[in-house]
PDB file of C-alpha atoms in Angstrom:
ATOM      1  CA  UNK A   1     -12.845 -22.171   2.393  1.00 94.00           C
ATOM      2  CA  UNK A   2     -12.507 -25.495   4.217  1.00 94.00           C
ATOM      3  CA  UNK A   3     -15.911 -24.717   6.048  1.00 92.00           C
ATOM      4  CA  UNK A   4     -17.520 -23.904   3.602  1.00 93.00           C
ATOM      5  CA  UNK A   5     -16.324 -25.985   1.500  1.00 92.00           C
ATOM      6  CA  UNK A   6     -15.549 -23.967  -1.546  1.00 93.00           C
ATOM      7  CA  UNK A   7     -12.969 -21.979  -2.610  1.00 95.00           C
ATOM      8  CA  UNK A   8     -12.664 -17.880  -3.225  1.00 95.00           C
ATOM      9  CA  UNK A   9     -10.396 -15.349  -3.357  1.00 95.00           C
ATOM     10  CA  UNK A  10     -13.223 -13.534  -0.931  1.00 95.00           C
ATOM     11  CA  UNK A  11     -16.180 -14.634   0.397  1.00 95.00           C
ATOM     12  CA  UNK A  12     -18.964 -12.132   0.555  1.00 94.00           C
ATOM     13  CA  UNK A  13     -18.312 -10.082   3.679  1.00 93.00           C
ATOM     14  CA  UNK A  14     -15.178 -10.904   3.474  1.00 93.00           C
ATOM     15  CA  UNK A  15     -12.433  -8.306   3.130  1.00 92.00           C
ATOM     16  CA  UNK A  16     -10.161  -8.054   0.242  1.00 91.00           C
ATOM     17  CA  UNK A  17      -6.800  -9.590   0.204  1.00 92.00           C
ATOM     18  CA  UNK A  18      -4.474  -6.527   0.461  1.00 87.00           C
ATOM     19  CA  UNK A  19      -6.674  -5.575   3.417  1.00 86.00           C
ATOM     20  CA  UNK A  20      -6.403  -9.028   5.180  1.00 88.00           C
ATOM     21  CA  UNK A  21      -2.440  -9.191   4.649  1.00 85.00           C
ATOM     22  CA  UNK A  22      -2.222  -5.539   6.383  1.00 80.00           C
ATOM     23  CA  UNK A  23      -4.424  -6.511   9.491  1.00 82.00           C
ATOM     24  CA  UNK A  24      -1.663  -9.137   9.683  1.00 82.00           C
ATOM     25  CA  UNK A  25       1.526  -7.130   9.083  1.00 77.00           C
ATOM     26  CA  UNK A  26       2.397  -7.114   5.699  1.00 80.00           C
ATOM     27  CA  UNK A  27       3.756  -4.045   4.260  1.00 80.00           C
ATOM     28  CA  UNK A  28       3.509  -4.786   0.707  1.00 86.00           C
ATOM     29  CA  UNK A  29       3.879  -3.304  -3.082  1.00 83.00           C
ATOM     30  CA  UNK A  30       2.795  -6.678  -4.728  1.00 90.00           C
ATOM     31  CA  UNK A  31       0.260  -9.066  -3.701  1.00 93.00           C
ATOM     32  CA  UNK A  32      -1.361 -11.924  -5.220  1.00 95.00           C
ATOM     33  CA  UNK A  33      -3.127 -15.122  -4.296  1.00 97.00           C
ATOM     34  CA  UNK A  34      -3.247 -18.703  -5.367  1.00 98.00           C
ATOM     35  CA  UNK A  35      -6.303 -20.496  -4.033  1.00 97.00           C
ATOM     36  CA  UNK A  36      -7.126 -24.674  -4.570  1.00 97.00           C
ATOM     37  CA  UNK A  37      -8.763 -27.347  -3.244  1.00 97.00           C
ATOM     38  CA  UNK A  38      -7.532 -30.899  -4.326  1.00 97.00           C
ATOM     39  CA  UNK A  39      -7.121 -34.578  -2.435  1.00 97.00           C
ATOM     40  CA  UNK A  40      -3.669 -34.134  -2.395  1.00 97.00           C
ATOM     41  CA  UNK A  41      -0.315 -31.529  -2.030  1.00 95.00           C
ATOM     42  CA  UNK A  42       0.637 -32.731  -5.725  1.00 96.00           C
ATOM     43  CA  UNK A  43      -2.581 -32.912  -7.513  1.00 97.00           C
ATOM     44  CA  UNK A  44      -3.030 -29.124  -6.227  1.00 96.00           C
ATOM     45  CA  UNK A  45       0.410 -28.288  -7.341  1.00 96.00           C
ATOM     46  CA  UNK A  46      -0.145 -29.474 -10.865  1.00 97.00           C
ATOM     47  CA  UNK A  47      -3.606 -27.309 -11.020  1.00 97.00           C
ATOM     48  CA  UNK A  48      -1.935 -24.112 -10.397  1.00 97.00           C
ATOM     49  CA  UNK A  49       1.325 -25.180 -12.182  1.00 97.00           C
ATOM     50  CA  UNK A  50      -1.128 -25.645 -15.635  1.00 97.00           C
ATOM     51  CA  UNK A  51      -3.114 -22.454 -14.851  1.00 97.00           C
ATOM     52  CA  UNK A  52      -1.259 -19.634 -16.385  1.00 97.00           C
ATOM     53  CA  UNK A  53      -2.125 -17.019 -14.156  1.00 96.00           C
ATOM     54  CA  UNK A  54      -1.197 -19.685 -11.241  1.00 97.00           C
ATOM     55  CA  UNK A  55       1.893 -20.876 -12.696  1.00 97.00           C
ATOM     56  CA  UNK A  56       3.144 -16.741 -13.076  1.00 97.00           C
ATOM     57  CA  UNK A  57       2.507 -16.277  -9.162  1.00 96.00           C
ATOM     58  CA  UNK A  58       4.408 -19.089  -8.513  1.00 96.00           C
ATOM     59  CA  UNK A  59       7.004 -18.665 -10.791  1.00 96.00           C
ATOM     60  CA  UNK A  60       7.349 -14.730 -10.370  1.00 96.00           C
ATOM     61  CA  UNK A  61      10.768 -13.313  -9.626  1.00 95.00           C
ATOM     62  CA  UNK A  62       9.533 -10.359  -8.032  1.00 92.00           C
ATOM     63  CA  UNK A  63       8.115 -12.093  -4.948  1.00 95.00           C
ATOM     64  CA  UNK A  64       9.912 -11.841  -1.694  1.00 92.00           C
ATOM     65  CA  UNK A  65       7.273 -13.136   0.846  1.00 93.00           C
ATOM     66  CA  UNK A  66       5.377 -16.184   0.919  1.00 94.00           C
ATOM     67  CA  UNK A  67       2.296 -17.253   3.137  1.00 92.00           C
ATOM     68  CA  UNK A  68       1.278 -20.712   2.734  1.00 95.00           C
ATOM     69  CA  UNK A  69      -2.293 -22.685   4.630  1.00 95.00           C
ATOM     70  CA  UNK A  70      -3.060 -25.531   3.997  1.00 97.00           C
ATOM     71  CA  UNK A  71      -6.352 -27.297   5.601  1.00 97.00           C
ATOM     72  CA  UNK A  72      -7.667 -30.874   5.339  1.00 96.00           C
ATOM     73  CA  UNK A  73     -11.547 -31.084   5.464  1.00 96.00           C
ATOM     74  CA  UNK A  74     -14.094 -33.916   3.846  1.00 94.00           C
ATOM     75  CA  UNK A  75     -10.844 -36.240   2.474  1.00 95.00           C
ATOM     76  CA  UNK A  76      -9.903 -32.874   0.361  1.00 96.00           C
ATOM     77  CA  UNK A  77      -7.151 -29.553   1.055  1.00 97.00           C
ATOM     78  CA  UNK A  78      -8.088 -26.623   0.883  1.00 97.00           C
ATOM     79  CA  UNK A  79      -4.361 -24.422   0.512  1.00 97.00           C
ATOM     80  CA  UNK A  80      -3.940 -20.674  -0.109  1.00 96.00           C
ATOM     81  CA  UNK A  81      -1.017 -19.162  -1.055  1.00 96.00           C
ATOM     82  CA  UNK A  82      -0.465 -15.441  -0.936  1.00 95.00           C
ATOM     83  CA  UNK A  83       2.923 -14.256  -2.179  1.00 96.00           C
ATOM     84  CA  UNK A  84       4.022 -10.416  -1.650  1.00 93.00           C
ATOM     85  CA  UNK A  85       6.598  -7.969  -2.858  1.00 89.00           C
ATOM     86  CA  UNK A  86       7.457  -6.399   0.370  1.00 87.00           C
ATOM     87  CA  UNK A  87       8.194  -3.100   0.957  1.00 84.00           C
ATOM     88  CA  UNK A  88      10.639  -2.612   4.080  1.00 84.00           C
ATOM     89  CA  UNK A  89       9.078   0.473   6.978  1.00 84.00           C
ATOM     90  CA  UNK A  90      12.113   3.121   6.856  1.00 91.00           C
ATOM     91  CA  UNK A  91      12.103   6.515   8.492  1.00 93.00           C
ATOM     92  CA  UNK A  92      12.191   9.641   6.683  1.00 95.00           C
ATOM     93  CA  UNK A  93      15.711  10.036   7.731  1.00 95.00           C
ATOM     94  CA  UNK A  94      16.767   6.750   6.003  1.00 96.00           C
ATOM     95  CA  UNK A  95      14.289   7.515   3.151  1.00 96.00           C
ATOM     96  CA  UNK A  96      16.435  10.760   2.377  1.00 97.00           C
ATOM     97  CA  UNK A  97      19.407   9.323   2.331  1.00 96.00           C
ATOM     98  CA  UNK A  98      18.599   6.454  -0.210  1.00 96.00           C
ATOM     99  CA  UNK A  99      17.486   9.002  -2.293  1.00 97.00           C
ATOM    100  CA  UNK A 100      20.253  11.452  -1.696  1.00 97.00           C
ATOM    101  CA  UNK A 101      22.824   8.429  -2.508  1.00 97.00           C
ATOM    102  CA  UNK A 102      21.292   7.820  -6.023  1.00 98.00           C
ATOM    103  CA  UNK A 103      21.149  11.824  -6.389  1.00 97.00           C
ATOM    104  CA  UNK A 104      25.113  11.871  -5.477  1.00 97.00           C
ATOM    105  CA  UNK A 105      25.856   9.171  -7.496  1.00 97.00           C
ATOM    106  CA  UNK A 106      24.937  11.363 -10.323  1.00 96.00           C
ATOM    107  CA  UNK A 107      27.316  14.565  -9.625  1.00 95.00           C
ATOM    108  CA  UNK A 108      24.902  16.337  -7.706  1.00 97.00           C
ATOM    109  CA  UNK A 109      25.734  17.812  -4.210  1.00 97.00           C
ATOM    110  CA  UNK A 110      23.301  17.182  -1.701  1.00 96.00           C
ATOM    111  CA  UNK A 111      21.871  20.155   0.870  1.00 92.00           C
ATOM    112  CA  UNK A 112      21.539  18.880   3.921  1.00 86.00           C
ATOM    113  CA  UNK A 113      17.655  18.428   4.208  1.00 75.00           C
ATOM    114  CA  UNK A 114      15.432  21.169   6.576  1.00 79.00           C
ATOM    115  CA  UNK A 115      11.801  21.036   7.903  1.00 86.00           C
ATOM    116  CA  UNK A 116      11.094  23.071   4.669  1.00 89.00           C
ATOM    117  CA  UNK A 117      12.290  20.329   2.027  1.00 92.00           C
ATOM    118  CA  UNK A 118      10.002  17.596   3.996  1.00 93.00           C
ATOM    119  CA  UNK A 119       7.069  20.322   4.302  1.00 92.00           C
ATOM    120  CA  UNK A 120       7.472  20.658   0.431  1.00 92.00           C
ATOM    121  CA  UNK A 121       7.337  17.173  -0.089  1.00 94.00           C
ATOM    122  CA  UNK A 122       3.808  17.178   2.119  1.00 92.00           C
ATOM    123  CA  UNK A 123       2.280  20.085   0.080  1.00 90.00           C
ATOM    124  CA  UNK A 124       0.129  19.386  -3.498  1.00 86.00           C
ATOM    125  CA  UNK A 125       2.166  21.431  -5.286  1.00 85.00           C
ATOM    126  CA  UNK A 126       4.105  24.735  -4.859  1.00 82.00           C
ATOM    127  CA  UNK A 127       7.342  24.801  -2.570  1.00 81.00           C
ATOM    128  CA  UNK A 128       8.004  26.057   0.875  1.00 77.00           C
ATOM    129  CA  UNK A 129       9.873  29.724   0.615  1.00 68.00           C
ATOM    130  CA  UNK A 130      13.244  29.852   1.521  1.00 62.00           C
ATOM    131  CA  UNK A 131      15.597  28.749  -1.769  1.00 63.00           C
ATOM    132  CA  UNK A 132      16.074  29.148  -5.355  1.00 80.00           C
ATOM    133  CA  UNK A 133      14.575  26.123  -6.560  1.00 90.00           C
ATOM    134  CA  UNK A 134      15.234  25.379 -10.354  1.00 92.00           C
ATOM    135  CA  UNK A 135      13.149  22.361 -10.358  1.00 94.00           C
ATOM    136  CA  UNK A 136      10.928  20.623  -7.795  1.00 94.00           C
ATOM    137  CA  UNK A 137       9.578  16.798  -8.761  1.00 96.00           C
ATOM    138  CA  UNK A 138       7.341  15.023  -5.939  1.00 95.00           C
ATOM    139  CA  UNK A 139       6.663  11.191  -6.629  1.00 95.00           C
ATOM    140  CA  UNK A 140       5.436   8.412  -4.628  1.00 92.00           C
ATOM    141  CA  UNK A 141       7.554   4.762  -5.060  1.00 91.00           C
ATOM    142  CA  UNK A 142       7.773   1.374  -3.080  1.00 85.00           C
ATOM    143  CA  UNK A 143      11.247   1.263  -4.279  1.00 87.00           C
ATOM    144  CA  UNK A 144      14.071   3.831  -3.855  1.00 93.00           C
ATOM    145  CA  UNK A 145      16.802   1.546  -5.568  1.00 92.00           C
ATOM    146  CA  UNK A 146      16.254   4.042  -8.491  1.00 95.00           C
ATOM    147  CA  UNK A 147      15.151   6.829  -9.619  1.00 97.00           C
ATOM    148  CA  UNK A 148      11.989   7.435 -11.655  1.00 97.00           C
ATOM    149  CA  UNK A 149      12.711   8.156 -15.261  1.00 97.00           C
ATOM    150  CA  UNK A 150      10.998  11.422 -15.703  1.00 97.00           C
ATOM    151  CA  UNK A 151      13.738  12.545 -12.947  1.00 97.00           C
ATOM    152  CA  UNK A 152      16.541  11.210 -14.603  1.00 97.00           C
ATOM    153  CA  UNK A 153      15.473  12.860 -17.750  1.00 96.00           C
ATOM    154  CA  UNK A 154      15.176  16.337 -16.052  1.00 96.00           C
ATOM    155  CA  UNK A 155      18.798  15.297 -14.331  1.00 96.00           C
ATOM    156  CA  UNK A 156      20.390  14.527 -17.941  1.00 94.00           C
ATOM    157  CA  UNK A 157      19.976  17.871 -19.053  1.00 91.00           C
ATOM    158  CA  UNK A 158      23.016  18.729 -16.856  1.00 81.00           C
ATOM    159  CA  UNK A 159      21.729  22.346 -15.544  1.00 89.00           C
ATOM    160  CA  UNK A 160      21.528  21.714 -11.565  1.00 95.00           C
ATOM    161  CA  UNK A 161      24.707  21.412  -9.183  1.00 95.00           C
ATOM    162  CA  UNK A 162      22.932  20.204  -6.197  1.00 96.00           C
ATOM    163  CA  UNK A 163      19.502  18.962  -4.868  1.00 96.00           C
ATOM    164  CA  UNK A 164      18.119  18.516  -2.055  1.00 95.00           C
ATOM    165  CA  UNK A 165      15.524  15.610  -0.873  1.00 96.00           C
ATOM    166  CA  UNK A 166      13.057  15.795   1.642  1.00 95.00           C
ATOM    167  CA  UNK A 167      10.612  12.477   2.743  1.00 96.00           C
ATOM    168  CA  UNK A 168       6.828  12.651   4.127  1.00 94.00           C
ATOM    169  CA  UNK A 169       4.072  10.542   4.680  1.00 87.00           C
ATOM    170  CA  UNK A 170       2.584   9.069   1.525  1.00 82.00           C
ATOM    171  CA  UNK A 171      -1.010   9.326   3.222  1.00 71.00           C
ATOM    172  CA  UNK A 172      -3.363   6.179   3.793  1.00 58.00           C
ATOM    173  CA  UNK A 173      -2.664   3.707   1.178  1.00 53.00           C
ATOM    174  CA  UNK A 174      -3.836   0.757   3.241  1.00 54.00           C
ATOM    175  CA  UNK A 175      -1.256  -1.950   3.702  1.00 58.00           C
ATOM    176  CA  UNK A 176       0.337  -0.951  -0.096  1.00 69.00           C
ATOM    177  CA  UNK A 177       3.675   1.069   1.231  1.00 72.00           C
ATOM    178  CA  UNK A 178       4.974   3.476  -0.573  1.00 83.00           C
ATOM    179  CA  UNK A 179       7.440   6.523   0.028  1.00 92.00           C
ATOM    180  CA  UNK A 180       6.725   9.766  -0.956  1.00 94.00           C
ATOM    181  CA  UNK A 181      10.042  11.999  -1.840  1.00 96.00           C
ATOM    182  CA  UNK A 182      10.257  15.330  -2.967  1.00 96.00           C
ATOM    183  CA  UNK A 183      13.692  16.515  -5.140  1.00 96.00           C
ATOM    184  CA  UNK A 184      14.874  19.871  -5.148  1.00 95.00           C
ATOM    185  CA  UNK A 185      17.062  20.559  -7.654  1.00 95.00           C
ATOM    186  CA  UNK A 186      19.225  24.059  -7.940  1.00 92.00           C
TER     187      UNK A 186
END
């Protein structure tokens, strides 16, 4: 921006923001951007703080992660902010067991996961042979501090004993993470 002296989200050419944050690391399931230029830290501040869509990325509870540059050119600053919801890289293993937790915490006993729950959780639909499934849900989440509500539905019905949970690669969703989990339920 400071070169060319204008400001932009992206500059033709450019790549998008969610692509630009994974080429630097970010793992992310939020991301947004504040850009300015002003001739000083709090004239800038006070532009995004009376922009409404500004003032909510600054203000918003949900962010975790904050990038801040800030670059002086022709007397003005050119700043962007990017601020994330971060998503934190967990194996399978660990996936499972988050899951399986929430799952417990319910009354459910948990089968100790095979190859065949985490190939079911890869396939489109259908499960792998081998068990009496009652009920098989698949969903993709960038948080596994709950669980979705269609489950919890299904699990309020009362009519399963114990489930089984079986992680897998959510396929290429760019620098967006997500988990993909598939619940047995029997």
């Amino acid at each position: 921006m400071a070169r060319k002296g204008a400001i932009s989200h992206q500059f033709p050419g450019e790549p998008g923001l969610s692509e630009r944050a994974g080429r630097a690391g970010a793992r992310f399931r939020l991301i947004e951007e504040n850009v300015g230029e002003a001739s000083n830290a709090l004239e800038l501040h006070d532009l995004w703080m009376k922009s409404p869509p500004h003032r909510e990325n600054l203000l918003n509870n949900q962010i975790d992660a904050v990038g801040i540059a800030v670059v002086p050119s022709n007397g003005q600053l050119f700043a962007v902010v990017d601020f994330a919801r971060l998503t934190p890289v967990l194996t399978l293993d660990d996936q499972e067991r988050h899951v399986g937790q929430l799952l417990e915490a319910r009354g459910l006993h948990l089968v100790k996961p095979s190859a065949d729950v985490r190939k079911t959780c890869a396939l489109d639909r259908g499960v792998m042979p081998g068990g009496h499934v009652k009920f098989l849900f698949r969903y993709t989440t960038g948080d596994l501090a709950t669980l979705p509500e269609e489950l919890v539905a299904e699990l309020r019905k009362g009519s399963y004993e114990s489930a089984a949970v079986g992680a897998c690669s959510p396929g290429d969703e760019g620098s967006f993470t997500g988990y993909r989990i598939a619940v047995l339920l029997f």
